[in-house]
Amino acid sequence: MAGLGTKLKAVFAMANTFARVWTTRHLGATPSVIPFVYLDITDRCNSRCRSCSIWRPREPGPAELTTEEILGLVPSLRALRTQIVSIGGGEPLLRTDLETCVSAFREAGCAVHMNTNALAIDEARATSLTEAGLSVAYISCDHPDPDGYREVRGVDGLDRVVSAIAHFQSGPKAIPVGINMVVSRLNQDAIERMAERCIEWGVVKAQFIPVHGLLRHRSIDRRSIEPLLPQTKDLPTIKAALRRATRRLRHSGIETNSEYFIDLFERAYEPVRTIPCMAGSLFVMINPFGDVVPCYQYGGRLSIRGMPLEEIVRSEAFRKQRHCVAECSIACWDSGSAEPSIRFHLPYLLRHPIQIYQEARLHLG
């Protein structure tokens, strides 16, 4: 009975969160909760991915958030009842204070995810992160073969990905590991082999992300991104491979993209309205310099360096940014925005309640 009571309590908490987010997104209510915060803590990276602009030379920008500024988020996370902080970059492992940040967010009651290339993970670093309280590690891996990995990501690193998975899975405090694969013209023929490697590695989740030049990659030169974008004639073949791969993963007990996401994969390249985007209502994004936006497509001057996060998301300026999201019609199907939005789309939720409950258990640690 105790187990049943715990599950019922979790279900009621999820329903309450859904109601609060829904009223913000659809009725324009002032946010009382922000369940999910994407926090990019560095603008540096040690990969050289062809689809990314972060590592490329550019004009010097402002200083990255200090440790103290990042830890200053903790009271705001409590005030907004944030449940998940997803730490990314750049490459978050390049910050020596990463464990300090992870520990602080865990003490605030948040599950802490990390998006990493895993190049700097050895047994000691994996142990220090898990002991700090890291909940889930998501590792970027765009090809199942060493040569293909090097072509896509610009460095040799597949062996370090494999060893990092093992370190996280076998340490004193083992944690779940997921794989993110950006699908481009360079690896579209390796989708199903990548799924097989994920099964072999024993990961808990494998997610496929369409390459694009939007959001944080808006600054990338179109001459660099165009050769990577799938050709229109290839999209049916890519979607068929993704359907087979995701079915295989689900059959093996590995979480993956929703069927809805795969069915509308071309949405990444065609400006067609689908489900309501929950950016700014379900989640917000904070860049390495403290700027807060619903999503990276819409810049702004609201910064945690000048105002607490809870005041920012309840401000008139941020309400206007949420309105931009509601009216948005760009070709965007980024999994970081689309997949959470799909789960908070009422018709989808009603059709897949058990799946969403199981996914929430993983994500909430």
Tab-separated table of C-alpha atoms in Angstrom:
chain	number	residue	atom	x	y	z
A	1	MET	CA	0.000	0.000	0.000
A	2	ALA	CA	2.870	2.359	0.759
A	3	GLY	CA	4.171	1.934	-2.792
A	4	LEU	CA	0.741	2.621	-4.233
A	5	GLY	CA	0.404	5.714	-2.071
A	6	THR	CA	3.752	7.021	-3.284
A	7	LYS	CA	2.739	6.483	-6.921
A	8	LEU	CA	-0.606	8.217	-6.406
A	9	LYS	CA	1.126	11.138	-4.752
A	10	ALA	CA	3.487	11.403	-7.739
A	11	VAL	CA	0.581	11.265	-10.196
A	12	PHE	CA	-1.283	14.039	-8.366
A	13	ALA	CA	1.878	16.151	-8.278
A	14	MET	CA	2.337	15.689	-12.030
A	15	ALA	CA	-1.307	16.607	-12.660
A	16	ASN	CA	-0.896	19.752	-10.569
A	17	THR	CA	2.219	20.742	-12.503
A	18	PHE	CA	0.447	20.109	-15.813
A	19	ALA	CA	-2.484	22.320	-14.777
A	20	ARG	CA	-0.214	25.178	-13.726
A	21	VAL	CA	1.855	25.018	-16.939
A	22	TRP	CA	-1.272	24.699	-19.104
A	23	THR	CA	-2.879	27.802	-17.609
A	24	THR	CA	0.311	29.790	-18.215
A	25	ARG	CA	0.599	28.674	-21.834
A	26	HIS	CA	-3.049	28.750	-22.895
A	27	LEU	CA	-4.716	31.252	-20.562
A	28	GLY	CA	-1.848	33.696	-20.169
A	29	ALA	CA	-1.576	33.212	-16.414
A	30	THR	CA	1.530	34.479	-14.637
A	31	PRO	CA	3.877	31.486	-14.177
A	32	SER	CA	3.668	29.943	-10.721
A	33	VAL	CA	6.047	27.118	-11.658
A	34	ILE	CA	8.838	26.557	-14.177
A	35	PRO	CA	9.413	22.790	-13.953
A	36	PHE	CA	12.387	22.613	-16.313
A	37	VAL	CA	15.417	24.926	-16.609
A	38	TYR	CA	18.007	24.532	-19.364
A	39	LEU	CA	21.218	26.060	-17.996
A	40	ASP	CA	24.197	26.404	-20.318
A	41	ILE	CA	27.159	27.134	-18.076
A	42	THR	CA	29.933	27.617	-20.632
A	43	ASP	CA	30.431	28.893	-24.155
A	44	ARG	CA	33.541	26.772	-24.693
A	45	CYS	CA	33.796	23.317	-26.251
A	46	ASN	CA	36.490	20.739	-26.986
A	47	SER	CA	34.596	19.124	-29.882
A	48	ARG	CA	34.605	20.506	-33.411
A	49	CYS	CA	31.184	19.422	-34.656
A	50	ARG	CA	30.409	20.498	-38.182
A	51	SER	CA	26.803	21.285	-37.280
A	52	CYS	CA	27.656	23.595	-34.360
A	53	SER	CA	28.857	27.184	-34.132
A	54	ILE	CA	29.889	27.279	-30.462
A	55	TRP	CA	33.524	26.249	-31.000
A	56	ARG	CA	34.101	28.492	-34.040
A	57	PRO	CA	36.144	31.741	-33.807
A	58	ARG	CA	34.089	34.884	-33.030
A	59	GLU	CA	34.253	38.230	-31.325
A	60	PRO	CA	34.853	38.059	-27.559
A	61	GLY	CA	31.614	38.176	-25.588
A	62	PRO	CA	30.746	38.869	-21.960
A	63	ALA	CA	32.215	36.823	-19.138
A	64	GLU	CA	30.579	33.511	-18.296
A	65	LEU	CA	28.515	33.269	-15.142
A	66	THR	CA	30.644	32.862	-12.042
A	67	THR	CA	30.153	30.054	-9.568
A	68	GLU	CA	28.469	32.488	-7.183
A	69	GLU	CA	26.088	33.711	-9.889
A	70	ILE	CA	25.102	30.160	-10.787
A	71	LEU	CA	24.561	29.194	-7.155
A	72	GLY	CA	22.459	32.347	-6.805
A	73	LEU	CA	19.812	30.544	-8.866
A	74	VAL	CA	19.007	28.165	-6.008
A	75	PRO	CA	16.427	30.359	-4.206
A	76	SER	CA	14.707	31.026	-7.545
A	77	LEU	CA	14.556	27.318	-8.374
A	78	ARG	CA	12.860	26.708	-5.039
A	79	ALA	CA	10.453	29.617	-5.602
A	80	LEU	CA	9.516	28.313	-9.060
A	81	ARG	CA	9.282	24.681	-7.882
A	82	THR	CA	11.754	23.670	-10.574
A	83	GLN	CA	12.087	19.908	-10.790
A	84	ILE	CA	14.827	19.469	-13.414
A	85	VAL	CA	17.946	21.494	-14.183
A	86	SER	CA	19.573	20.378	-17.435
A	87	ILE	CA	23.189	21.560	-17.546
A	88	GLY	CA	24.825	22.022	-20.935
A	89	GLY	CA	27.162	24.298	-22.815
A	90	GLY	CA	29.363	24.317	-24.797
A	91	GLU	CA	30.913	21.484	-22.879
A	92	PRO	CA	30.065	21.683	-19.162
A	93	LEU	CA	32.949	19.386	-18.175
A	94	LEU	CA	35.325	22.258	-19.003
A	95	ARG	CA	34.131	24.043	-15.870
A	96	THR	CA	35.947	22.977	-12.721
A	97	ASP	CA	33.003	24.073	-10.546
A	98	LEU	CA	30.539	21.708	-12.241
A	99	GLU	CA	30.315	19.386	-9.243
A	100	THR	CA	29.664	22.353	-6.935
A	101	CYS	CA	26.759	23.441	-9.140
A	102	VAL	CA	25.343	19.919	-9.380
A	103	SER	CA	25.450	19.503	-5.616
A	104	ALA	CA	23.709	22.827	-4.994
A	105	PHE	CA	20.893	22.062	-7.421
A	106	ARG	CA	20.363	18.643	-5.888
A	107	GLU	CA	20.179	20.169	-2.420
A	108	ALA	CA	17.498	22.495	-3.834
A	109	GLY	CA	15.432	19.413	-4.650
A	110	CYS	CA	16.069	19.318	-8.404
A	111	ALA	CA	17.037	16.371	-10.542
A	112	VAL	CA	20.200	17.363	-12.415
A	113	HIS	CA	20.867	16.274	-15.998
A	114	MET	CA	24.087	16.870	-17.895
A	115	ASN	CA	24.497	17.121	-21.669
A	116	THR	CA	28.088	16.329	-22.537
A	117	ASN	CA	30.408	15.016	-25.233
A	118	ALA	CA	32.084	12.937	-22.466
A	119	LEU	CA	35.591	13.532	-23.867
A	120	ALA	CA	36.847	14.609	-20.430
A	121	ILE	CA	35.190	11.794	-18.482
A	122	ASP	CA	37.421	9.320	-16.727
A	123	GLU	CA	36.594	7.129	-13.740
A	124	ALA	CA	37.481	9.836	-11.222
A	125	ARG	CA	35.392	12.563	-12.894
A	126	ALA	CA	32.405	10.232	-13.308
A	127	THR	CA	32.635	9.347	-9.619
A	128	SER	CA	32.893	12.962	-8.473
A	129	LEU	CA	29.850	13.940	-10.563
A	130	THR	CA	27.669	11.095	-9.364
A	131	GLU	CA	28.699	11.678	-5.747
A	132	ALA	CA	27.759	15.343	-6.223
A	133	GLY	CA	24.277	14.166	-7.162
A	134	LEU	CA	24.141	14.027	-10.950
A	135	SER	CA	20.899	12.253	-11.899
A	136	VAL	CA	21.314	11.447	-15.611
A	137	ALA	CA	24.144	11.885	-18.133
A	138	TYR	CA	23.207	12.480	-21.768
A	139	ILE	CA	26.154	11.920	-24.087
A	140	SER	CA	26.314	13.302	-27.622
A	141	CYS	CA	27.362	10.592	-30.054
A	142	ASP	CA	26.587	11.074	-33.736
A	143	HIS	CA	27.985	7.914	-35.286
A	144	PRO	CA	28.473	4.264	-34.276
A	145	ASP	CA	31.861	3.951	-36.041
A	146	PRO	CA	35.147	5.733	-35.161
A	147	ASP	CA	35.740	7.185	-38.640
A	148	GLY	CA	32.182	8.426	-38.925
A	149	TYR	CA	32.341	9.932	-35.439
A	150	ARG	CA	35.497	11.818	-36.408
A	151	GLU	CA	33.943	13.115	-39.617
A	152	VAL	CA	30.861	14.464	-37.842
A	153	ARG	CA	32.387	15.724	-34.596
A	154	GLY	CA	35.864	16.754	-35.773
A	155	VAL	CA	37.759	14.810	-33.080
A	156	ASP	CA	38.554	11.219	-32.190
A	157	GLY	CA	36.309	10.309	-29.305
A	158	LEU	CA	34.100	7.261	-29.779
A	159	ASP	CA	36.287	5.170	-27.496
A	160	ARG	CA	35.960	7.816	-24.776
A	161	VAL	CA	32.176	7.817	-25.190
A	162	VAL	CA	32.096	4.055	-24.656
A	163	SER	CA	34.361	4.225	-21.605
A	164	ALA	CA	32.345	7.144	-20.148
A	165	ILE	CA	29.143	5.123	-20.412
A	166	ALA	CA	30.809	2.300	-18.496
A	167	HIS	CA	32.151	4.669	-15.826
A	168	PHE	CA	28.713	6.165	-15.163
A	169	GLN	CA	27.034	2.771	-15.148
A	170	SER	CA	29.491	0.984	-12.877
A	171	GLY	CA	30.663	3.567	-10.351
A	172	PRO	CA	29.838	3.577	-6.630
A	173	LYS	CA	26.669	5.546	-7.431
A	174	ALA	CA	25.670	4.318	-10.885
A	175	ILE	CA	23.355	6.605	-12.849
A	176	PRO	CA	21.359	6.238	-16.088
A	177	VAL	CA	23.012	7.244	-19.357
A	178	GLY	CA	21.311	8.468	-22.514
A	179	ILE	CA	22.615	9.068	-26.034
A	180	ASN	CA	21.789	12.039	-28.275
A	181	MET	CA	22.411	11.675	-32.012
A	182	VAL	CA	22.110	14.687	-34.324
A	183	VAL	CA	20.848	13.312	-37.643
A	184	SER	CA	22.418	14.925	-40.705
A	185	ARG	CA	23.426	14.034	-44.233
A	186	LEU	CA	26.703	12.729	-42.742
A	187	ASN	CA	25.086	9.944	-40.688
A	188	GLN	CA	21.548	9.397	-41.985
A	189	ASP	CA	22.586	5.966	-43.221
A	190	ALA	CA	23.825	4.978	-39.731
A	191	ILE	CA	20.603	5.530	-37.739
A	192	GLU	CA	19.728	1.872	-37.249
A	193	ARG	CA	23.316	0.865	-36.486
A	194	MET	CA	23.404	3.624	-33.875
A	195	ALA	CA	20.294	2.132	-32.257
A	196	GLU	CA	22.007	-1.264	-32.103
A	197	ARG	CA	25.055	0.278	-30.423
A	198	CYS	CA	22.811	1.941	-27.849
A	199	ILE	CA	21.280	-1.444	-27.043
A	200	GLU	CA	24.764	-2.953	-26.804
A	201	TRP	CA	25.923	-0.161	-24.453
A	202	GLY	CA	22.926	-0.614	-22.152
A	203	VAL	CA	21.794	3.016	-22.176
A	204	VAL	CA	18.336	3.942	-20.882
A	205	LYS	CA	17.462	6.450	-23.580
A	206	ALA	CA	18.460	7.193	-27.172
A	207	GLN	CA	17.224	10.330	-28.867
A	208	PHE	CA	17.487	11.424	-32.497
A	209	ILE	CA	17.700	15.158	-33.215
A	210	PRO	CA	17.343	16.739	-36.667
A	211	VAL	CA	20.290	18.948	-37.612
A	212	HIS	CA	19.303	22.588	-38.005
A	213	GLY	CA	20.653	26.127	-38.108
A	214	LEU	CA	18.228	27.667	-35.635
A	215	LEU	CA	18.091	28.488	-31.921
A	216	ARG	CA	21.625	28.524	-30.493
A	217	HIS	CA	23.055	27.704	-33.929
A	218	ARG	CA	21.582	30.761	-35.657
A	219	SER	CA	25.029	32.302	-35.995
A	220	ILE	CA	26.463	29.420	-38.018
A	221	ASP	CA	27.351	30.286	-41.615
A	222	ARG	CA	24.706	28.899	-43.972
A	223	ARG	CA	27.529	27.643	-46.199
A	224	SER	CA	28.581	25.380	-43.325
A	225	ILE	CA	25.137	24.044	-42.415
A	226	GLU	CA	23.557	23.615	-45.866
A	227	PRO	CA	25.662	20.553	-46.860
A	228	LEU	CA	24.526	18.826	-43.643
A	229	LEU	CA	20.768	19.330	-44.026
A	230	PRO	CA	18.879	16.282	-45.328
A	231	GLN	CA	17.653	16.581	-48.883
A	232	THR	CA	13.883	16.660	-49.294
A	233	LYS	CA	13.954	13.504	-51.406
A	234	ASP	CA	15.728	11.642	-48.576
A	235	LEU	CA	13.283	12.536	-45.784
A	236	PRO	CA	10.926	9.562	-46.346
A	237	THR	CA	13.900	7.164	-46.184
A	238	ILE	CA	15.232	8.861	-43.041
A	239	LYS	CA	11.837	8.724	-41.338
A	240	ALA	CA	11.458	5.029	-42.217
A	241	ALA	CA	14.876	4.302	-40.682
A	242	LEU	CA	13.961	6.318	-37.590
A	243	ARG	CA	10.686	4.412	-37.201
A	244	ARG	CA	12.501	1.079	-37.369
A	245	ALA	CA	15.231	2.259	-34.998
A	246	THR	CA	12.860	3.680	-32.385
A	247	ARG	CA	10.642	0.575	-32.506
A	248	ARG	CA	13.726	-1.575	-31.954
A	249	LEU	CA	14.806	0.595	-29.028
A	250	ARG	CA	11.371	0.534	-27.389
A	251	HIS	CA	11.200	-3.233	-27.838
A	252	SER	CA	14.536	-3.411	-25.973
A	253	GLY	CA	13.195	-1.307	-23.104
A	254	ILE	CA	15.064	1.865	-24.096
A	255	GLU	CA	13.231	5.185	-24.110
A	256	THR	CA	13.427	7.167	-27.317
A	257	ASN	CA	11.653	9.763	-29.406
A	258	SER	CA	7.877	9.802	-29.459
A	259	GLU	CA	6.217	8.409	-32.556
A	260	TYR	CA	4.619	11.838	-32.975
A	261	PHE	CA	8.062	13.457	-33.176
A	262	ILE	CA	9.289	10.983	-35.793
A	263	ASP	CA	6.090	11.253	-37.843
A	264	LEU	CA	6.671	15.010	-38.118
A	265	PHE	CA	10.450	14.888	-38.513
A	266	GLU	CA	10.314	17.124	-41.610
A	267	ARG	CA	8.838	19.827	-39.334
A	268	ALA	CA	12.475	20.772	-38.715
A	269	TYR	CA	12.636	22.093	-42.276
A	270	GLU	CA	9.054	23.109	-43.099
A	271	PRO	CA	7.256	25.954	-41.236
A	272	VAL	CA	4.077	24.079	-40.349
A	273	ARG	CA	2.175	24.564	-37.087
A	274	THR	CA	1.707	21.413	-35.031
A	275	ILE	CA	1.358	21.211	-31.251
A	276	PRO	CA	1.654	24.330	-29.060
A	277	CYS	CA	5.262	25.000	-28.059
A	278	MET	CA	5.641	25.183	-24.272
A	279	ALA	CA	8.814	27.314	-24.280
A	280	GLY	CA	8.607	29.920	-21.553
A	281	SER	CA	5.820	28.070	-19.736
A	282	LEU	CA	7.183	24.568	-19.153
A	283	PHE	CA	10.851	25.477	-19.490
A	284	VAL	CA	13.201	28.425	-19.845
A	285	MET	CA	16.768	28.684	-21.088
A	286	ILE	CA	19.665	30.505	-19.466
A	287	ASN	CA	22.771	31.102	-21.551
A	288	PRO	CA	26.357	31.093	-20.184
A	289	PHE	CA	26.175	34.859	-19.610
A	290	GLY	CA	22.951	34.819	-17.581
A	291	ASP	CA	20.446	35.888	-20.239
A	292	VAL	CA	17.021	34.242	-19.816
A	293	VAL	CA	14.799	33.410	-22.804
A	294	PRO	CA	11.888	31.069	-23.525
A	295	CYS	CA	14.034	29.622	-26.311
A	296	TYR	CA	17.183	30.722	-28.103
A	297	GLN	CA	15.271	31.830	-31.190
A	298	TYR	CA	14.111	34.899	-29.256
A	299	GLY	CA	16.883	36.924	-27.680
A	300	GLY	CA	16.375	39.441	-24.913
A	301	ARG	CA	18.021	41.588	-22.281
A	302	LEU	CA	16.589	39.870	-19.225
A	303	SER	CA	19.438	38.507	-17.114
A	304	ILE	CA	19.832	36.800	-13.773
A	305	ARG	CA	22.725	39.204	-13.264
A	306	GLY	CA	20.175	41.957	-12.818
A	307	MET	CA	17.015	40.259	-11.558
A	308	PRO	CA	16.067	36.979	-9.848
A	309	LEU	CA	14.801	34.301	-12.206
A	310	GLU	CA	11.313	34.215	-10.658
A	311	GLU	CA	10.923	37.964	-11.232
A	312	ILE	CA	12.117	37.619	-14.826
A	313	VAL	CA	9.610	34.923	-15.800
A	314	ARG	CA	6.771	36.892	-14.168
A	315	SER	CA	7.729	40.182	-15.831
A	316	GLU	CA	5.839	41.940	-18.610
A	317	ALA	CA	8.910	41.724	-20.858
A	318	PHE	CA	9.011	37.947	-20.514
A	319	ARG	CA	5.243	37.726	-21.073
A	320	LYS	CA	5.819	39.414	-24.433
A	321	GLN	CA	8.467	36.816	-25.265
A	322	ARG	CA	6.008	34.028	-24.425
A	323	HIS	CA	3.556	35.701	-26.802
A	324	CYS	CA	6.219	35.509	-29.550
A	325	VAL	CA	6.476	31.783	-28.858
A	326	ALA	CA	2.692	31.387	-29.122
A	327	GLU	CA	2.741	33.118	-32.513
A	328	CYS	CA	5.916	31.414	-33.765
A	329	SER	CA	5.739	29.684	-37.142
A	330	ILE	CA	9.393	29.048	-37.987
A	331	ALA	CA	10.547	25.620	-39.164
A	332	CYS	CA	11.625	24.217	-35.795
A	333	TRP	CA	11.457	20.671	-34.461
A	334	ASP	CA	14.285	20.681	-31.955
A	335	SER	CA	13.868	17.753	-29.570
A	336	GLY	CA	14.758	19.832	-26.515
A	337	SER	CA	11.682	21.988	-27.118
A	338	ALA	CA	9.397	19.718	-29.133
A	339	GLU	CA	9.534	16.523	-27.063
A	340	PRO	CA	8.639	18.171	-23.711
A	341	SER	CA	5.907	20.124	-25.499
A	342	ILE	CA	4.511	16.898	-26.965
A	343	ARG	CA	4.329	15.337	-23.480
A	344	PHE	CA	2.408	18.373	-22.200
A	345	HIS	CA	-0.028	18.319	-25.139
A	346	LEU	CA	-3.281	17.131	-23.549
A	347	PRO	CA	-4.395	14.739	-26.353
A	348	TYR	CA	-0.972	13.040	-26.295
A	349	LEU	CA	-0.953	12.877	-22.505
A	350	LEU	CA	-4.361	11.222	-22.409
A	351	ARG	CA	-3.277	8.607	-24.967
A	352	HIS	CA	0.072	7.797	-23.306
A	353	PRO	CA	-0.294	8.269	-19.529
A	354	ILE	CA	1.783	5.236	-18.506
A	355	GLN	CA	4.606	6.090	-20.907
A	356	ILE	CA	4.766	9.662	-19.633
A	357	TYR	CA	4.703	8.527	-16.004
A	358	GLN	CA	7.614	6.141	-16.648
A	359	GLU	CA	9.586	8.831	-18.469
A	360	ALA	CA	8.977	11.259	-15.608
A	361	ARG	CA	10.370	8.733	-13.119
A	362	LEU	CA	13.589	8.527	-15.145
A	363	HIS	CA	13.955	12.263	-15.642
A	364	LEU	CA	13.171	13.149	-12.047
A	365	GLY	CA	15.815	10.770	-10.767
